Short mmCIF file of C-alpha atoms in Angstrom, two decimals:
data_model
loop_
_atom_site.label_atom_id
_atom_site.label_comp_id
_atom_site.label_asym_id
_atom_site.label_seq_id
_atom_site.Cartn_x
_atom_site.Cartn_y
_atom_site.Cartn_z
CA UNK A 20 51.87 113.48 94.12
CA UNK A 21 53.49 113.31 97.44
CA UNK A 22 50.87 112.12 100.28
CA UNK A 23 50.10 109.87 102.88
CA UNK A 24 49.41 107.32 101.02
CA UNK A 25 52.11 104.60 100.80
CA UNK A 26 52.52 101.48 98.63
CA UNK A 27 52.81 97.98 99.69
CA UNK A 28 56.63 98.14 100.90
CA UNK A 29 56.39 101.48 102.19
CA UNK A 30 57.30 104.07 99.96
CA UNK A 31 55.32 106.99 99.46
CA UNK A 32 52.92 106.84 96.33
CA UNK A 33 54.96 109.34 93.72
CA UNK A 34 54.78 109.21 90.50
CA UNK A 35 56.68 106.48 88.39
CA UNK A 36 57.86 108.45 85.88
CA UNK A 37 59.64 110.84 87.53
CA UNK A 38 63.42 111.04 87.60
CA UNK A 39 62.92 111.41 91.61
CA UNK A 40 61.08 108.18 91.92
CA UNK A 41 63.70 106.03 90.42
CA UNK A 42 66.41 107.89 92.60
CA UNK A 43 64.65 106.28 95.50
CA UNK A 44 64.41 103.21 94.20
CA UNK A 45 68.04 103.39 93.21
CA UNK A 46 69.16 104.89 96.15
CA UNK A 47 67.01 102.34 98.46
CA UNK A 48 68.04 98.86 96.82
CA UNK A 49 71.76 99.98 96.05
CA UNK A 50 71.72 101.43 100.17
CA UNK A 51 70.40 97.75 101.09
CA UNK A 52 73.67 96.47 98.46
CA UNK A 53 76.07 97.92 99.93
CA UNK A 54 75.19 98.26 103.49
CA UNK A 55 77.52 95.03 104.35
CA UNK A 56 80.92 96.15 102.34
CA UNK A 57 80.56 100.42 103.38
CA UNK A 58 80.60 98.88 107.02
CA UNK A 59 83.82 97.02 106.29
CA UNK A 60 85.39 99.82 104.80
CA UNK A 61 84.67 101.96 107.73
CA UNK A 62 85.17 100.06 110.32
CA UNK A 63 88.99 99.24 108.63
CA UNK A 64 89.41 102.74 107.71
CA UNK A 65 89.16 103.96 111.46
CA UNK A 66 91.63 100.81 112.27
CA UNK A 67 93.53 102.03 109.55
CA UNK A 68 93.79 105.70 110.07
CA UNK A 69 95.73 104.81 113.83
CA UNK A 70 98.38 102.68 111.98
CA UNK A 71 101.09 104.61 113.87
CA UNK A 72 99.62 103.89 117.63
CA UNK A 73 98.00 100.79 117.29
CA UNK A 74 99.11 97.50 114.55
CA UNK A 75 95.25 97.08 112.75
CA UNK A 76 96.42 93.80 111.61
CA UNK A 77 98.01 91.95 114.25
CA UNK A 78 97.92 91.73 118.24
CA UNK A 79 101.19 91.21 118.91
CA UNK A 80 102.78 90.23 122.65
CA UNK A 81 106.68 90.78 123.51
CA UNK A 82 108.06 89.77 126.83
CA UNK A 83 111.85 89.42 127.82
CA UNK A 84 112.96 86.50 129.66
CA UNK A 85 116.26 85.76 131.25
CA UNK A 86 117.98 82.01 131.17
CA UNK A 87 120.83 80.68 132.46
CA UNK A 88 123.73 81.85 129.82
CA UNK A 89 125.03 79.44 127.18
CA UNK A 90 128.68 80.15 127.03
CA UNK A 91 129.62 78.12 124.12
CA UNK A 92 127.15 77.56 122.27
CA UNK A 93 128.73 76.54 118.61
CA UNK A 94 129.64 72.83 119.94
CA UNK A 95 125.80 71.82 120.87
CA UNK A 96 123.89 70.27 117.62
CA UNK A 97 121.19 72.08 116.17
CA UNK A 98 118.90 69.66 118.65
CA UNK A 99 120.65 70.26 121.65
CA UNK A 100 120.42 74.25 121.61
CA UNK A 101 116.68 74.21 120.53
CA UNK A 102 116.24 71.62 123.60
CA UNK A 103 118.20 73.73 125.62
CA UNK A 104 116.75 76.59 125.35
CA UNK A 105 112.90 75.67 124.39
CA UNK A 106 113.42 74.05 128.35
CA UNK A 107 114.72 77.26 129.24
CA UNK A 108 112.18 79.27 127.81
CA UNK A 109 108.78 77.09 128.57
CA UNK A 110 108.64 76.36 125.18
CA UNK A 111 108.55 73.80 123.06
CA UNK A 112 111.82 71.50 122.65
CA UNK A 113 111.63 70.90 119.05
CA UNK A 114 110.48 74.45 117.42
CA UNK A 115 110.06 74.55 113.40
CA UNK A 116 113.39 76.18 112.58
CA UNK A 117 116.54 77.67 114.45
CA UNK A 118 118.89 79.82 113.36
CA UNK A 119 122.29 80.64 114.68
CA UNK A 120 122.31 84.48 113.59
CA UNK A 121 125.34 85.36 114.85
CA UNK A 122 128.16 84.62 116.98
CA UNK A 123 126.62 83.84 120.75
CA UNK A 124 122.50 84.49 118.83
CA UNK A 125 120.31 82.15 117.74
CA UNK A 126 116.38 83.16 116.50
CA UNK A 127 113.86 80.06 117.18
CA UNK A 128 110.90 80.21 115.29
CA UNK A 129 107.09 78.52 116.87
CA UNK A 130 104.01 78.49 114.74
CA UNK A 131 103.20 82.09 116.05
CA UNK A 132 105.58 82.64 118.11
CA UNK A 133 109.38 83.82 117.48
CA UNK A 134 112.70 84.14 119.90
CA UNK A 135 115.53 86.19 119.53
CA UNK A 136 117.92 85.14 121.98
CA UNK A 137 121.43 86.62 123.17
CA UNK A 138 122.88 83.23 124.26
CA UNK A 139 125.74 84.82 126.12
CA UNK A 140 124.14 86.98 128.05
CA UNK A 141 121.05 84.79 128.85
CA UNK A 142 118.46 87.17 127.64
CA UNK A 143 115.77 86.13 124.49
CA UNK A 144 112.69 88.39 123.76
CA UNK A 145 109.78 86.08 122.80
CA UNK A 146 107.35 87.66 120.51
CA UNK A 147 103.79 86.15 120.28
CA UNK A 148 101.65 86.83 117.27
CA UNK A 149 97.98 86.63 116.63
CA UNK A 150 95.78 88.18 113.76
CA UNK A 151 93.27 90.31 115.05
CA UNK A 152 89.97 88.65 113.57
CA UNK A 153 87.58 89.65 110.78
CA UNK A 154 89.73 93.09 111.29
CA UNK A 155 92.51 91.62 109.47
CA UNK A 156 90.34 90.52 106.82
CA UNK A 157 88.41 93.97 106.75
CA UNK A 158 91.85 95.35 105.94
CA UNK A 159 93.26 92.97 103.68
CA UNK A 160 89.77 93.78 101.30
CA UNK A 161 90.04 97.52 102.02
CA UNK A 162 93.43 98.03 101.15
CA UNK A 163 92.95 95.81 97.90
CA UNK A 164 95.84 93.41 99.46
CA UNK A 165 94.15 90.97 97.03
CA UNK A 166 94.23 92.95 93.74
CA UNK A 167 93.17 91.01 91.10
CA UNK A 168 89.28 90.47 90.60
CA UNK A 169 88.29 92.44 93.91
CA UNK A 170 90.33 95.43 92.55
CA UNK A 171 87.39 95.38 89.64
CA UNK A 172 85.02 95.01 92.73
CA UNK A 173 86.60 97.88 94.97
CA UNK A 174 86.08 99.82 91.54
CA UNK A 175 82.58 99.10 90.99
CA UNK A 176 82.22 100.00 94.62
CA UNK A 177 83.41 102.90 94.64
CA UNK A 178 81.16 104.05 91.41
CA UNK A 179 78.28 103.16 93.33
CA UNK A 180 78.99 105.34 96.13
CA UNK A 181 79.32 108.30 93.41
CA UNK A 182 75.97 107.49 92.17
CA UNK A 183 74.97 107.17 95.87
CA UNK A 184 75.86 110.77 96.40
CA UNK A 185 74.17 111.89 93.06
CA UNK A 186 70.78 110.41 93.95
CA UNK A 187 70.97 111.23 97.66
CA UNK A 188 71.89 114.86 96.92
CA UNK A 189 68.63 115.31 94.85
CA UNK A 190 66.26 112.91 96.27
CA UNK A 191 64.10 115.56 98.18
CA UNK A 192 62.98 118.83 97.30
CA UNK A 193 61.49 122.08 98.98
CA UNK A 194 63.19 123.53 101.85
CA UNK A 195 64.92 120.03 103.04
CA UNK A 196 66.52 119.43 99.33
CA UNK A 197 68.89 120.82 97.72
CA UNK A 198 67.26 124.18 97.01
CA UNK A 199 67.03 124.50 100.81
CA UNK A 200 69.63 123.73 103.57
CA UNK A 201 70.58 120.89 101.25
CA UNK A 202 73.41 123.65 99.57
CA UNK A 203 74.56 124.87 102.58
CA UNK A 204 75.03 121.42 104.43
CA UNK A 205 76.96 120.41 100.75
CA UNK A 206 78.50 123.57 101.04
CA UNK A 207 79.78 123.20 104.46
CA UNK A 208 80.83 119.34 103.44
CA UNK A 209 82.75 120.82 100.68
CA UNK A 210 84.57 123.21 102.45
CA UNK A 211 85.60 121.12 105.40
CA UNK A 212 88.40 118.93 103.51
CA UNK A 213 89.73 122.20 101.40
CA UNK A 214 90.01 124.49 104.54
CA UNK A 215 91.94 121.18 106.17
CA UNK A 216 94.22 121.50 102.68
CA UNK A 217 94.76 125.38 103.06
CA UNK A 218 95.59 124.69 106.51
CA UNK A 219 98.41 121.56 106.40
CA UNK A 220 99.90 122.16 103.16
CA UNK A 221 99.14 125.51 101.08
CA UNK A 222 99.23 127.78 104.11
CA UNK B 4 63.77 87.76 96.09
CA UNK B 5 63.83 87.72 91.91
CA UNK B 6 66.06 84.81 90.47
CA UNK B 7 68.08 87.47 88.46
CA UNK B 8 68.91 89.38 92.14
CA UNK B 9 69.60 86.05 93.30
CA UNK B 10 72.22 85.60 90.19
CA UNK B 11 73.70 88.61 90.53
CA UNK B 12 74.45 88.41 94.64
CA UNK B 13 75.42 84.33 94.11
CA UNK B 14 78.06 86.01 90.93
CA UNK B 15 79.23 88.78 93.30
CA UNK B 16 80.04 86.30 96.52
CA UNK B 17 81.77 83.65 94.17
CA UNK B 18 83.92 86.71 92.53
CA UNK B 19 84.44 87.62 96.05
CA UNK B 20 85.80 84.24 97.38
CA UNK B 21 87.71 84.22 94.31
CA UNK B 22 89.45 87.24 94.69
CA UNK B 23 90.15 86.37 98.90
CA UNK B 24 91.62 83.09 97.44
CA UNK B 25 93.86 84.73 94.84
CA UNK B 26 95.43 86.58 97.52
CA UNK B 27 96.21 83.72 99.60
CA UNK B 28 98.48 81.87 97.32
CA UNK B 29 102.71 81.71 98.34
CA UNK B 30 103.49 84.06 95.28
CA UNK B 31 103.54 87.75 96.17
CA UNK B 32 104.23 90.66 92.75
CA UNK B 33 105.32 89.09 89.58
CA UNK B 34 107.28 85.79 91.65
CA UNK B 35 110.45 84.67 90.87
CA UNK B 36 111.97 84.18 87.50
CA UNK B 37 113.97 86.58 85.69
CA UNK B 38 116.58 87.39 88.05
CA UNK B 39 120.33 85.59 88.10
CA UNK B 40 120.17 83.27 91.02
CA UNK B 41 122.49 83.86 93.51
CA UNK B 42 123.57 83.37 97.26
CA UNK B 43 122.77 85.78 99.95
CA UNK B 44 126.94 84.91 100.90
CA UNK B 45 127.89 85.64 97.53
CA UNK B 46 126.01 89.00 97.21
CA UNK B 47 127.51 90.36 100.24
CA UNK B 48 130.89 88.91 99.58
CA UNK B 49 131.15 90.65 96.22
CA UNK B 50 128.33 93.18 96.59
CA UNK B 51 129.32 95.73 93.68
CA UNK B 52 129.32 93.03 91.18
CA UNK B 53 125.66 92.76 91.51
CA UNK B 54 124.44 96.57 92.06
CA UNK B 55 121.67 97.47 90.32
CA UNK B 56 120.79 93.97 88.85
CA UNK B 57 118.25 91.66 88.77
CA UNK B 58 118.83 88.93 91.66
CA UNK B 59 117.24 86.49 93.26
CA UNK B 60 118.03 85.22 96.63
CA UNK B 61 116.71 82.04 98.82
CA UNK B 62 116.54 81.88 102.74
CA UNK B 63 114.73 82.22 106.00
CA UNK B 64 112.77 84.96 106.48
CA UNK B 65 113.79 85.77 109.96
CA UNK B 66 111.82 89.58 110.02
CA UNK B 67 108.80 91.04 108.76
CA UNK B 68 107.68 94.57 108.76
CA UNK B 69 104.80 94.42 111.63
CA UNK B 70 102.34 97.24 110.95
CA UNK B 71 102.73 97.70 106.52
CA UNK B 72 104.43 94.42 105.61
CA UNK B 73 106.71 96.28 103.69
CA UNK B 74 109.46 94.69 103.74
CA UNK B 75 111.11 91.44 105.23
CA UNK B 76 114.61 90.15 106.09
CA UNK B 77 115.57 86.85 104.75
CA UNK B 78 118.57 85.36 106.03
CA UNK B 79 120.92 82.67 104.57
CA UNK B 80 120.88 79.23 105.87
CA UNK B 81 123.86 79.88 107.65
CA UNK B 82 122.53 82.09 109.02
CA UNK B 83 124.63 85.08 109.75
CA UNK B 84 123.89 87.03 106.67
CA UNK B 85 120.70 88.85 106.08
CA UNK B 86 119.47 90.54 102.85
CA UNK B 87 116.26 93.04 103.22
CA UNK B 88 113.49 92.78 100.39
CA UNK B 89 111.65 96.31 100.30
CA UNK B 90 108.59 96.83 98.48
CA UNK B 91 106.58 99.78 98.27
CA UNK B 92 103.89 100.63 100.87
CA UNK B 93 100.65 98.34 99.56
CA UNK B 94 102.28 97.12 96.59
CA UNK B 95 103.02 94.19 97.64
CA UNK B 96 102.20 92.97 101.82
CA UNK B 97 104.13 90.33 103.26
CA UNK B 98 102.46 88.45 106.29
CA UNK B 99 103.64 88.20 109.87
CA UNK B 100 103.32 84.47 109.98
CA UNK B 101 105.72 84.66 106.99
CA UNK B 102 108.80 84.31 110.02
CA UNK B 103 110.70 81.29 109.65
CA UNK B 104 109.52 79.51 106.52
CA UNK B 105 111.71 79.26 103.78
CA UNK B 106 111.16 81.95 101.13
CA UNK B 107 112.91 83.22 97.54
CA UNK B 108 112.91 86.77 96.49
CA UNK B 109 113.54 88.45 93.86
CA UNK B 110 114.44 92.17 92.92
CA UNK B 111 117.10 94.74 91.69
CA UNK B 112 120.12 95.05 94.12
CA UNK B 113 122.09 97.76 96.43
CA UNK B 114 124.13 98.61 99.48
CA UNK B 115 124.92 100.91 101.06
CA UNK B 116 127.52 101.52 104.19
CA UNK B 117 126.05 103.31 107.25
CA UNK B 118 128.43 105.41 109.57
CA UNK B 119 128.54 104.39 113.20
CA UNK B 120 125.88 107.60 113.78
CA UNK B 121 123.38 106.01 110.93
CA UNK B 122 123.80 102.49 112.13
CA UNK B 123 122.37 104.07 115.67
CA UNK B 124 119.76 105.36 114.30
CA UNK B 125 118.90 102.95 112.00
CA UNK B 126 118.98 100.28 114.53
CA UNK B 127 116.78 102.81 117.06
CA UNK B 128 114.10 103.09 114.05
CA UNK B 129 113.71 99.25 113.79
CA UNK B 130 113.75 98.99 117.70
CA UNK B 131 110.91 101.67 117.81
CA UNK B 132 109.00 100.01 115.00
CA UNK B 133 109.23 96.65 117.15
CA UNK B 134 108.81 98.62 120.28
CA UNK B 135 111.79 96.70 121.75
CA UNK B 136 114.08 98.12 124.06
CA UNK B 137 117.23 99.64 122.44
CA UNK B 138 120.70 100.95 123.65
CA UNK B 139 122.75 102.75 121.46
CA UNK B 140 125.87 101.92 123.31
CA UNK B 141 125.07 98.16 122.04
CA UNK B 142 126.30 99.36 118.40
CA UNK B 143 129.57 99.01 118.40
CA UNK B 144 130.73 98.34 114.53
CA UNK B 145 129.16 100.62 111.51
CA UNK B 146 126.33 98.37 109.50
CA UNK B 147 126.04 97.70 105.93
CA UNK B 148 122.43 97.23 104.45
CA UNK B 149 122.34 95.01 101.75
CA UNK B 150 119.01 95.76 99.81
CA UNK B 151 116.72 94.27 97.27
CA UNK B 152 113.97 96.30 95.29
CA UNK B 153 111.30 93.89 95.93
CA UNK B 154 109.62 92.66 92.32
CA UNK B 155 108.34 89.46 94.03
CA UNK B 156 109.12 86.83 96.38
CA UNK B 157 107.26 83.14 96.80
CA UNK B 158 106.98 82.01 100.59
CA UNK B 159 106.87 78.06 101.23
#
């Protein structure tokens, strides 16, 4: 019987053994589940989906400077070129590791932070990194960068959101379920991502 | 809350932490271990010895691919020669942060020689994935990419 009268936590009072009263429950307590990782997954799929104007992962800062050129550089020590041009830069004088990448380049690399410098010609581009936080991390889990145990996860996941759909698509009945405008709104749902196939690649 | 709920959310955020902490480890794919051991100045100085073999090389990594992490550049100690390590998109994802520390890698080997024409537009592609500034009058010698099918690497 479908009434006003409610139980204790809310629900209407329906009868216990029907198939549609467990679908409730189901679809209630396994909504409340997964209400935490679907908003991870689609807040990093929208970061995701603009991978080609934006980086979802990192914030990362470029700037070209100009210093005064170092003509010959292969007689200064290791110490004296990272000195040199750390002091040039407004950077530190001793970074973690420099590299002589070529004749008249060196690359100096900061915790975060990376130069690529044309000693000759006295120009470097300094490159700051940063992750972008908890988006990173959205990413890393929706992408499955982990694999191992939270691929099993991501699986089990993703079954629950089929059985989502199942119990969602017949949890009401009369004109609002699925005998109703419930088929046409599925239908409609349906449709969208196959016309969008016919369109970019069949047509 | 029941104490089997309460059992079954504590399971899922320990498998969870678990799984972030797996992923966090130095050793990306399958790691190095098969592959013949070899410098990144000996590859390039005899590079059709070693085509289509399992190598494994040791350097900086000087570049990282900043939006996919496909793919990094590790350079020899030296520092003048540079062997890329390309994986496939999401197979395996090395970090940003991954510039500058020491790193081994490990994977099956190839070249190939670019015409001056390819070397500008190779170079322009890795400019406009950097979104640095790039002339193509500054290319004034035709590259050679020295390549390995990434299998695994392990970052210090």
């Amino acid at each position: 019987m479908f009434g006003m009268q409610s139980t204790d936590d809310g629900d209407p009072v329906v009868n216990r053994r029907s198939w549609r009263y467990w679908f409730r429950v189901i679809h209630r307590d396994v909504g409340y589940l997964i209400a935490g990782l679907t908003l991870i997954y689609a807040v990093s799929g929208l970061a995701v989906n603009h991978i080609d104007d934006w980086n979802p992962n990192y914030s990362i800062l470029q700037e070209q400077r100009t210093f005064a050129p170092i003509e010959d550089s292969t007689r200064m020590t290791e110490a004296e070129l990272s000195a040199t041009l750390g002091g040039a830069l407004d950077l530190d004088a001793t970074p973690q590791r420099l590299l002589r990448t070529g004749p008249g380049k060196a690359q100096l690399f900061y915790d975060g932070v990376t130069v690529e410098a044309d000693l000759a010609s006295g120009v470097a581009i300094v490159e700051r990194v940063s992750d972008r936080p908890l988006l990173r991390d959205a990413n890393f889990l929706h992408l499955n960068h982990p694999k191992g145990v939270w691929t099993y996860l991501a699986d089990l996941y993703a079954l629950t959101l089929i059985g989502m759909v199942i119990t969602g698509v017949f949890l009401l009945r009369g004109r609002q379920g699925l005998r109703g405008r419930g088929k046409w709104l599925i239908g409609v749902g349906t449709a969208l991502p196959l016309v969008a196939l016919w369109l970019l690649r069949w047509s | 809350m029941s104490r089997s709920i309460r059992c079954l959310l504590s399971g899922c955020l320990l498998s969870i932490g678990l799984a972030v902490w797996s992923g966090e480890g130095t050793t990306y794919g399958t790691g190095v271990s098969a592959g013949e051991k070899v410098t990144i100045e000996a590859l390039i100085a005899n590079p059709d010895r070693y085509v289509d073999k399992l190598v494994q090389v040791e350097g900086i990594v000087t570049d990282v691919c900043p939006k996919r992490g496909c793919w990094m550049n590790i350079t020899s100690q030296a520092g003048e020669q540079t062997v890329r390590i390309k994986v496939d998109d999401g197979v395996i994802v090395f970090p940003l942060d991954a510039k500058g520390r020491h790193a081994r890698a490990e994977g099956k080997f190839s070249y190939r020689k670019l015409s001056k024409e390819e070397s500008i537009s190779y170079l322009q592609h890795i400019a406009e994935e950097k979104k640095q500034p790039f002339d193509p009058a500054s290319v004034t010698s035709e590259l050679t990419i020295y390549t390995l099918k990434g299998t695994g690497a392990v970052i210090d």
